[in-house]
Short mmCIF file of C-alpha atoms in Angstrom, two decimals:
data_model
loop_
_atom_site.label_atom_id
_atom_site.label_comp_id
_atom_site.label_asym_id
_atom_site.label_seq_id
_atom_site.Cartn_x
_atom_site.Cartn_y
_atom_site.Cartn_z
CA MET T 1 11.19 -59.02 -63.48
CA ASN T 2 8.18 -57.30 -61.38
CA GLN T 3 10.40 -56.85 -58.51
CA LEU T 4 12.88 -54.99 -60.48
CA TRP T 5 9.86 -53.05 -62.28
CA GLN T 6 8.66 -52.05 -58.42
CA ARG T 7 12.48 -51.40 -56.96
CA PHE T 8 14.22 -49.51 -60.24
CA LEU T 9 11.79 -48.69 -63.25
CA VAL T 10 8.96 -47.10 -61.03
CA PRO T 11 11.32 -44.99 -59.19
CA MET T 12 12.69 -43.58 -61.70
CA VAL T 13 9.45 -42.84 -63.85
CA ASP T 14 8.49 -41.40 -60.96
CA GLY T 15 11.25 -39.34 -60.35
CA LEU T 16 10.32 -37.66 -63.84
CA ARG T 17 7.46 -35.91 -62.90
CA TYR T 18 6.63 -32.49 -61.88
CA ALA T 19 4.76 -33.02 -58.83
CA THR T 20 7.85 -34.81 -57.51
CA LEU T 21 10.10 -32.58 -58.20
CA THR T 22 8.65 -29.70 -56.40
CA SER T 23 8.08 -32.55 -53.39
CA TYR T 24 11.96 -32.47 -52.62
CA SER T 25 13.53 -29.66 -50.42
CA TRP T 26 17.20 -29.40 -52.13
CA GLN T 27 20.61 -29.05 -49.78
CA GLN T 28 21.85 -27.11 -52.76
CA PRO T 29 19.26 -25.54 -54.72
CA ARG T 30 20.86 -22.49 -56.26
CA LEU T 31 22.56 -25.07 -58.17
CA LEU T 32 19.58 -25.89 -60.11
CA LEU T 33 20.02 -22.06 -62.01
CA LEU T 34 22.99 -23.94 -63.97
CA ILE T 35 20.14 -25.59 -65.74
CA ALA T 36 19.75 -22.16 -67.54
CA LEU T 37 23.03 -22.41 -68.52
CA ILE T 38 22.98 -25.48 -70.44
CA PRO T 39 21.06 -23.73 -73.74
CA VAL T 40 24.26 -20.92 -73.30
CA LEU T 41 26.92 -23.23 -73.91
CA PHE T 42 25.37 -25.15 -77.01
CA LEU T 43 25.16 -21.87 -78.39
CA VAL T 44 29.01 -21.00 -77.41
CA ARG T 45 29.58 -24.14 -78.97
CA TRP T 46 27.88 -23.73 -81.80
CA LEU T 47 29.12 -20.17 -82.34
CA LEU T 48 32.96 -21.57 -82.22
CA ILE T 49 32.60 -24.07 -84.69
CA HIS T 50 30.82 -21.98 -87.00
CA ARG T 51 33.88 -19.69 -87.10
CA ARG T 52 36.30 -22.24 -87.63
CA ARG T 53 34.35 -24.62 -89.76
CA PRO T 54 35.92 -24.44 -93.03
CA ARG T 55 33.20 -23.88 -96.12
CA LEU T 56 33.10 -25.39 -99.58
CA GLY T 57 30.89 -23.30 -101.86
CA VAL T 58 28.25 -25.30 -103.93
CA ALA T 59 25.95 -24.34 -106.05
CA PHE T 60 22.72 -25.36 -106.55
CA VAL T 61 20.04 -24.57 -108.89
CA ALA T 62 16.40 -22.60 -107.75
CA GLY T 63 13.69 -25.33 -106.49
CA GLU T 64 15.96 -28.21 -106.74
CA LEU T 65 17.07 -28.43 -102.94
CA ARG T 66 14.53 -30.72 -101.38
CA HIS T 67 14.36 -30.38 -97.57
CA ASP T 68 13.27 -33.72 -95.37
CA TRP T 69 12.46 -33.88 -92.12
CA SER T 70 14.93 -37.04 -90.95
CA ALA T 71 17.61 -33.55 -91.38
CA GLY T 72 16.76 -32.63 -87.98
CA LEU T 73 17.79 -36.14 -86.31
CA ARG T 74 21.23 -34.87 -86.39
CA PHE T 75 19.91 -32.35 -83.43
CA VAL T 76 19.07 -35.75 -81.34
CA PRO T 77 22.11 -36.30 -79.78
CA ASP T 78 22.49 -32.75 -78.68
CA ILE T 79 19.35 -32.81 -76.63
CA VAL T 80 20.38 -36.28 -75.39
CA LEU T 81 23.30 -34.51 -73.84
CA GLY T 82 21.64 -31.31 -72.69
CA LEU T 83 19.34 -34.01 -70.80
CA SER T 84 22.31 -35.53 -69.05
CA LEU T 85 23.81 -32.70 -68.21
CA ALA T 86 20.47 -31.90 -66.74
CA PHE T 87 20.03 -34.63 -64.76
CA GLY T 88 23.94 -34.37 -63.55
CA ILE T 89 22.92 -31.05 -61.69
CA VAL T 90 19.41 -31.97 -60.98
CA ALA T 91 21.53 -34.91 -58.56
CA LEU T 92 23.82 -32.28 -57.36
CA ALA T 93 21.44 -30.55 -56.26
CA ARG T 94 20.27 -33.61 -53.80
CA PRO T 95 16.88 -33.45 -53.89
CA GLN T 96 15.46 -34.76 -50.43
CA ARG T 97 12.61 -35.60 -48.44
CA THR T 98 12.59 -35.31 -44.21
CA ASP T 99 10.03 -36.81 -42.24
CA GLU T 100 9.86 -35.17 -38.79
CA ARG T 101 8.49 -37.37 -35.67
CA VAL T 102 7.23 -35.16 -32.58
CA VAL T 103 7.57 -37.48 -29.31
CA GLN T 104 6.17 -35.88 -26.67
CA THR T 105 6.92 -37.27 -22.68
CA GLY T 106 6.33 -36.12 -19.47
CA GLN T 107 2.91 -35.40 -17.89
CA GLY T 108 0.58 -32.38 -17.96
CA ILE T 109 -1.94 -30.64 -15.18
CA ASP T 110 -5.04 -30.59 -14.36
CA ILE T 111 -6.67 -27.31 -14.27
CA LEU T 112 -10.36 -26.68 -13.65
CA LEU T 113 -11.61 -23.21 -14.10
CA LEU T 114 -14.38 -22.29 -12.65
CA VAL T 115 -16.31 -19.42 -13.53
CA ASP T 116 -18.97 -16.65 -12.20
CA VAL T 117 -22.09 -16.23 -14.41
CA SER T 118 -23.86 -14.40 -11.87
CA SER T 119 -26.01 -11.10 -12.89
CA SER T 120 -23.35 -9.18 -11.10
CA MET T 121 -21.20 -10.20 -14.04
CA GLU T 122 -23.17 -8.05 -16.10
CA LEU T 123 -21.13 -4.51 -14.62
CA GLN T 124 -19.64 -2.78 -17.09
CA ASP T 125 -16.25 -1.87 -14.94
CA LEU T 126 -14.42 -4.11 -17.25
CA ARG T 127 -15.68 -3.82 -20.85
CA PRO T 128 -17.48 -4.71 -22.59
CA ASN T 129 -18.91 -5.84 -18.83
CA ARG T 130 -17.02 -8.63 -16.91
CA LEU T 131 -18.21 -11.90 -17.49
CA GLU T 132 -17.04 -10.92 -21.87
CA ALA T 133 -13.84 -10.01 -20.50
CA ALA T 134 -12.98 -12.81 -18.12
CA LYS T 135 -14.23 -15.39 -21.40
CA ARG T 136 -11.77 -13.59 -23.29
CA VAL T 137 -9.04 -13.55 -21.20
CA ALA T 138 -9.49 -17.55 -20.56
CA ARG T 139 -9.78 -18.29 -23.69
CA GLU T 140 -6.38 -16.90 -23.92
CA PHE T 141 -5.32 -18.56 -21.44
CA VAL T 142 -6.56 -22.21 -22.93
CA ASP T 143 -4.59 -21.46 -25.78
CA GLY T 144 -1.74 -20.68 -24.22
CA ARG T 145 -1.70 -24.34 -22.79
CA SER T 146 -0.51 -27.42 -24.72
CA GLY T 147 -0.70 -31.40 -23.00
CA ASP T 148 -2.78 -29.82 -20.23
CA ARG T 149 -6.23 -31.63 -19.37
CA ILE T 150 -8.49 -28.10 -18.62
CA GLY T 151 -12.38 -28.55 -17.15
CA LEU T 152 -14.98 -26.05 -17.11
CA VAL T 153 -16.94 -25.08 -13.90
CA VAL T 154 -19.70 -22.50 -14.21
CA PHE T 155 -21.60 -20.71 -11.04
CA ALA T 156 -24.19 -18.60 -10.13
CA GLY T 157 -26.85 -20.02 -7.48
CA ASP T 158 -25.90 -23.25 -7.94
CA ALA T 159 -22.86 -24.95 -10.14
CA TYR T 160 -22.73 -27.09 -13.05
CA SER T 161 -19.44 -29.27 -14.39
CA LEU T 162 -20.18 -27.77 -18.35
CA ALA T 163 -16.82 -29.63 -19.62
CA PRO T 164 -14.94 -32.45 -18.01
CA LEU T 165 -11.12 -32.63 -17.58
CA THR T 166 -10.23 -32.49 -21.76
CA THR T 167 -7.32 -31.69 -23.69
CA ASP T 168 -9.94 -31.09 -26.56
CA TYR T 169 -9.45 -27.25 -26.37
CA GLU T 170 -11.71 -26.66 -29.36
CA LEU T 171 -14.51 -28.13 -27.34
CA LEU T 172 -13.61 -25.72 -24.37
CA ARG T 173 -13.35 -22.81 -26.69
CA GLU T 174 -16.80 -23.57 -27.95
CA ASN T 175 -17.86 -23.86 -24.25
CA LEU T 176 -16.25 -20.62 -23.05
CA GLN T 177 -17.58 -18.86 -25.52
CA GLY T 178 -21.85 -20.20 -24.69
CA LEU T 179 -21.32 -18.32 -21.22
CA LYS T 180 -23.81 -16.09 -20.73
CA LEU T 181 -25.62 -14.09 -17.90
CA GLY T 182 -28.59 -16.23 -16.58
CA MET T 183 -27.53 -19.77 -17.92
CA ILE T 184 -28.59 -20.28 -14.64
CA ALA T 185 -31.94 -19.88 -13.36
CA ASN T 186 -30.73 -19.68 -10.08
CA ASP T 187 -29.17 -15.95 -9.01
CA GLY T 188 -26.75 -15.59 -6.45
CA THR T 189 -23.03 -16.61 -6.14
CA ALA T 190 -22.60 -20.21 -4.31
CA ILE T 191 -18.31 -20.61 -4.37
CA GLY T 192 -18.51 -22.95 -1.91
CA THR T 193 -20.89 -25.13 -4.15
CA ALA T 194 -18.34 -24.08 -7.14
CA LEU T 195 -15.04 -25.49 -4.96
CA GLY T 196 -17.76 -28.28 -3.87
CA VAL T 197 -17.98 -29.56 -7.55
CA ALA T 198 -14.45 -28.91 -8.65
CA THR T 199 -12.58 -30.85 -6.15
CA ASN T 200 -15.02 -33.65 -7.11
CA ARG T 201 -14.11 -33.90 -10.50
CA LEU T 202 -10.52 -33.54 -9.45
CA ARG T 203 -10.41 -35.89 -6.51
CA ASP T 204 -9.70 -38.96 -8.46
CA SER T 205 -7.14 -37.31 -10.94
CA ARG T 206 -3.38 -39.03 -11.53
CA SER T 207 -1.49 -35.61 -12.19
CA ARG T 208 0.71 -34.90 -9.97
CA THR T 209 -0.39 -30.97 -9.82
CA LYS T 210 -4.34 -30.32 -9.73
CA VAL T 211 -5.57 -26.36 -9.56
CA CYS T 212 -8.15 -24.50 -9.73
CA ILE T 213 -9.30 -20.95 -11.15
CA LEU T 214 -12.14 -19.75 -9.42
CA ILE T 215 -12.85 -16.17 -10.98
CA SER T 216 -15.80 -14.23 -9.21
CA ASP T 217 -17.12 -11.03 -8.48
CA GLY T 218 -18.97 -10.80 -5.54
CA GLU T 219 -19.16 -12.58 -1.65
CA ASN T 220 -20.52 -15.78 -1.00
CA THR T 221 -24.51 -15.48 -0.93
CA ALA T 222 -25.87 -19.11 -1.81
CA GLY T 223 -25.40 -23.02 -1.54
CA SER T 224 -24.98 -24.69 1.68
CA LEU T 225 -21.17 -25.35 1.39
CA ASP T 226 -18.89 -23.03 3.33
CA PRO T 227 -16.56 -21.66 1.20
CA LEU T 228 -13.49 -22.08 3.41
CA THR T 229 -14.60 -25.78 4.40
CA ALA T 230 -14.51 -26.73 0.30
CA ALA T 231 -11.07 -24.87 0.19
CA GLN T 232 -10.03 -27.27 2.92
CA LEU T 233 -11.24 -30.49 1.58
CA ALA T 234 -9.95 -29.39 -1.82
CA HIS T 235 -6.45 -28.92 -0.21
CA VAL T 236 -6.72 -32.57 1.34
CA TYR T 237 -6.97 -34.27 -2.07
CA GLY T 238 -4.03 -32.04 -3.12
CA VAL T 239 -5.53 -29.28 -5.54
CA LYS T 240 -4.20 -25.61 -5.62
CA ILE T 241 -6.40 -23.13 -5.58
CA TYR T 242 -6.18 -19.15 -7.51
CA THR T 243 -8.59 -16.88 -7.05
CA ILE T 244 -9.30 -14.03 -8.94
CA GLY T 245 -11.77 -11.61 -7.82
CA LEU T 246 -13.28 -9.51 -10.61
CA GLY T 247 -13.91 -5.33 -10.69
CA LYS T 248 -13.57 -2.49 -8.89
CA ASP T 249 -15.22 -1.77 -5.17
CA GLY T 250 -18.13 1.21 -4.94
CA PHE T 251 -19.99 2.54 -7.99
CA VAL T 252 -19.81 1.09 -11.14
CA PRO T 253 -21.64 1.29 -14.31
CA TYR T 254 -24.60 -0.78 -15.26
CA GLY T 255 -26.14 -0.30 -18.51
CA GLN T 256 -27.92 3.30 -19.47
CA ASP T 257 -31.28 4.44 -17.87
CA ALA T 258 -34.20 5.80 -19.32
CA ASN T 259 -33.14 9.08 -20.76
CA GLY T 260 -29.57 6.79 -22.12
CA ARG T 261 -27.29 8.15 -19.15
CA PRO T 262 -24.86 5.92 -17.39
CA ARG T 263 -26.68 3.94 -14.58
CA PHE T 264 -24.31 3.53 -11.41
CA VAL T 265 -24.84 0.52 -9.00
CA GLU T 266 -22.84 -0.12 -5.63
CA THR T 267 -20.48 -3.47 -5.78
CA GLN T 268 -18.64 -4.96 -3.52
CA LEU T 269 -16.25 -7.93 -3.21
CA ASP T 270 -15.40 -9.91 -0.13
CA GLU T 271 -11.85 -9.96 -0.51
CA THR T 272 -10.72 -11.03 2.96
CA THR T 273 -12.70 -14.91 1.79
CA MET T 274 -11.28 -15.10 -1.35
CA ARG T 275 -7.68 -14.54 -0.33
CA GLN T 276 -8.91 -17.14 2.61
CA LEU T 277 -9.64 -19.49 0.02
CA ALA T 278 -6.59 -19.13 -1.62
CA GLN T 279 -4.64 -19.30 1.27
CA ALA T 280 -6.15 -22.56 2.06
CA GLY T 281 -5.14 -23.98 -0.96
CA GLU T 282 -1.45 -22.95 -1.34
CA GLY T 283 -2.47 -20.69 -4.29
CA GLN T 284 -2.61 -17.03 -4.84
CA PHE T 285 -5.14 -14.18 -4.60
CA PHE T 286 -5.49 -11.82 -7.93
CA ARG T 287 -7.52 -8.56 -7.94
CA ALA T 288 -8.39 -7.41 -11.29
CA THR T 289 -9.80 -4.17 -11.54
CA ASP T 290 -9.19 -3.65 -15.57
CA ASN T 291 -9.25 -6.25 -19.03
CA GLY T 292 -5.28 -5.18 -18.55
CA ALA T 293 -4.91 -6.56 -15.15
CA LEU T 294 -7.28 -9.57 -15.76
CA ARG T 295 -5.29 -10.24 -18.45
CA GLY T 296 -1.66 -9.77 -16.34
CA VAL T 297 -3.13 -12.60 -13.90
CA PHE T 298 -3.79 -15.45 -16.15
CA ARG T 299 0.12 -14.64 -17.06
CA ARG T 300 1.32 -15.08 -14.49
CA ILE T 301 -0.49 -18.19 -13.31
CA ASP T 302 0.27 -19.44 -16.49
CA GLU T 303 3.79 -19.11 -15.62
CA TYR T 304 3.38 -20.39 -12.11
CA GLU T 305 1.81 -23.73 -13.46
CA LYS T 306 4.07 -25.35 -15.99
CA SER T 307 3.70 -28.36 -17.26
CA GLU T 308 6.47 -30.94 -17.60
CA ILE T 309 6.05 -31.90 -20.87
CA LYS T 310 9.50 -32.59 -23.21
CA GLN T 311 9.19 -32.88 -27.22
CA THR T 312 11.76 -35.14 -28.60
CA ARG T 313 12.20 -34.56 -32.68
CA TYR T 314 13.34 -37.32 -34.76
CA ARG T 315 13.93 -36.53 -38.33
CA ASN T 316 15.25 -38.83 -40.75
CA THR T 317 16.60 -37.88 -44.55
CA LYS T 318 16.18 -39.38 -47.42
CA ASP T 319 17.86 -38.66 -50.77
CA TYR T 320 16.84 -38.92 -54.03
CA TYR T 321 20.04 -38.03 -55.86
CA ARG T 322 20.68 -41.61 -57.44
CA ILE T 323 17.69 -41.51 -59.16
CA TYR T 324 18.95 -38.80 -61.09
CA LEU T 325 22.20 -39.68 -61.14
CA PHE T 326 21.35 -43.14 -62.96
CA TRP T 327 19.24 -40.73 -65.38
CA SER T 328 22.77 -38.70 -66.11
CA VAL T 329 24.80 -41.50 -66.71
CA GLY T 330 22.25 -43.29 -68.83
CA LEU T 331 21.78 -40.58 -71.33
CA TRP T 332 25.56 -40.16 -71.27
CA LEU T 333 25.88 -43.09 -72.51
CA LEU T 334 23.31 -43.11 -75.09
CA TRP T 335 24.90 -39.92 -76.23
CA LEU T 336 28.40 -41.65 -77.37
CA GLY T 337 26.57 -44.44 -79.00
CA LEU T 338 24.98 -42.21 -81.01
CA LYS T 339 27.96 -39.95 -81.30
CA ASN T 340 28.45 -43.36 -83.94
CA THR T 341 25.97 -43.07 -85.68
CA PHE T 342 24.34 -41.64 -89.00
CA LEU T 343 22.49 -39.31 -86.36
CA THR T 344 25.71 -37.24 -86.20
CA ASN T 345 27.01 -35.08 -89.27
CA SER T 346 30.88 -35.43 -88.81
CA LEU T 347 30.78 -31.91 -90.39
CA GLU T 348 29.19 -30.41 -87.29
CA ASP T 349 31.69 -31.60 -85.09
#
């Protein structure tokens, strides 16, 4: 008895709940509009019977006609028939639930972002300044990746691994948002040291593709490791290097003077070294002189370095129309039984 209740009666009762009905997807949802026509059918039936029904005049004395609640029971068969038709329509509309699973196969790539946070990144030829522009576009780059492990290295006069290789992109966004000028006390530009830290982080990676994206606006002025030597060492460990040179050469805006007028300083990018680093790492050098160009650089790198991730979707669709078909047939049989009881007024038929 308990098994009968669990396997049959519980789904039948649960199928009547509003929350259950709204949880379905419907194969033929437009058929549900037919439920609104059921009262119209009964109205048409009543009008036809009313016009053709023979009438017998009977005189009653005023006040002697008694009203009894049991007279309303003659409408019960019609209500049962209406519910039977409604459940039949629900069954025809095919209520369903779909369970979808997504299985990823393949392998992502390992990417390290090397971001310069030296004082020169405060220059304003990129808006609002070089560092903020780099942070914004790097976040967009992270948002566009899927299945890849991405890490973050920051450098000025020294270099540190700020975020390990991870697929926790929310953590990466928080770390990128937290980058600021002066976060490394020793100022300067230690490009070689940053590449060394990145190589040390990537050398044990089992990924088929390992990528460094170096973002800087100056020449190597700090650190004890030569940048070209560091790039060659990275290449030995299978690391591909992309270098991005930020900003324009010459005089660029840098804050305001005491009178509120724009102040300019002279800056120069060591483009030759940046190109050599990219060549040694079998990557590519890019120059970004404004925000649009920087965004385009990351877009191109995103196109070059694609993950070999394949998604397989499994859809399992289960029908629930049988529940409402059982209700429809059961109520239909009940209606047939009620037709032969005192609840039906023969004059109404």
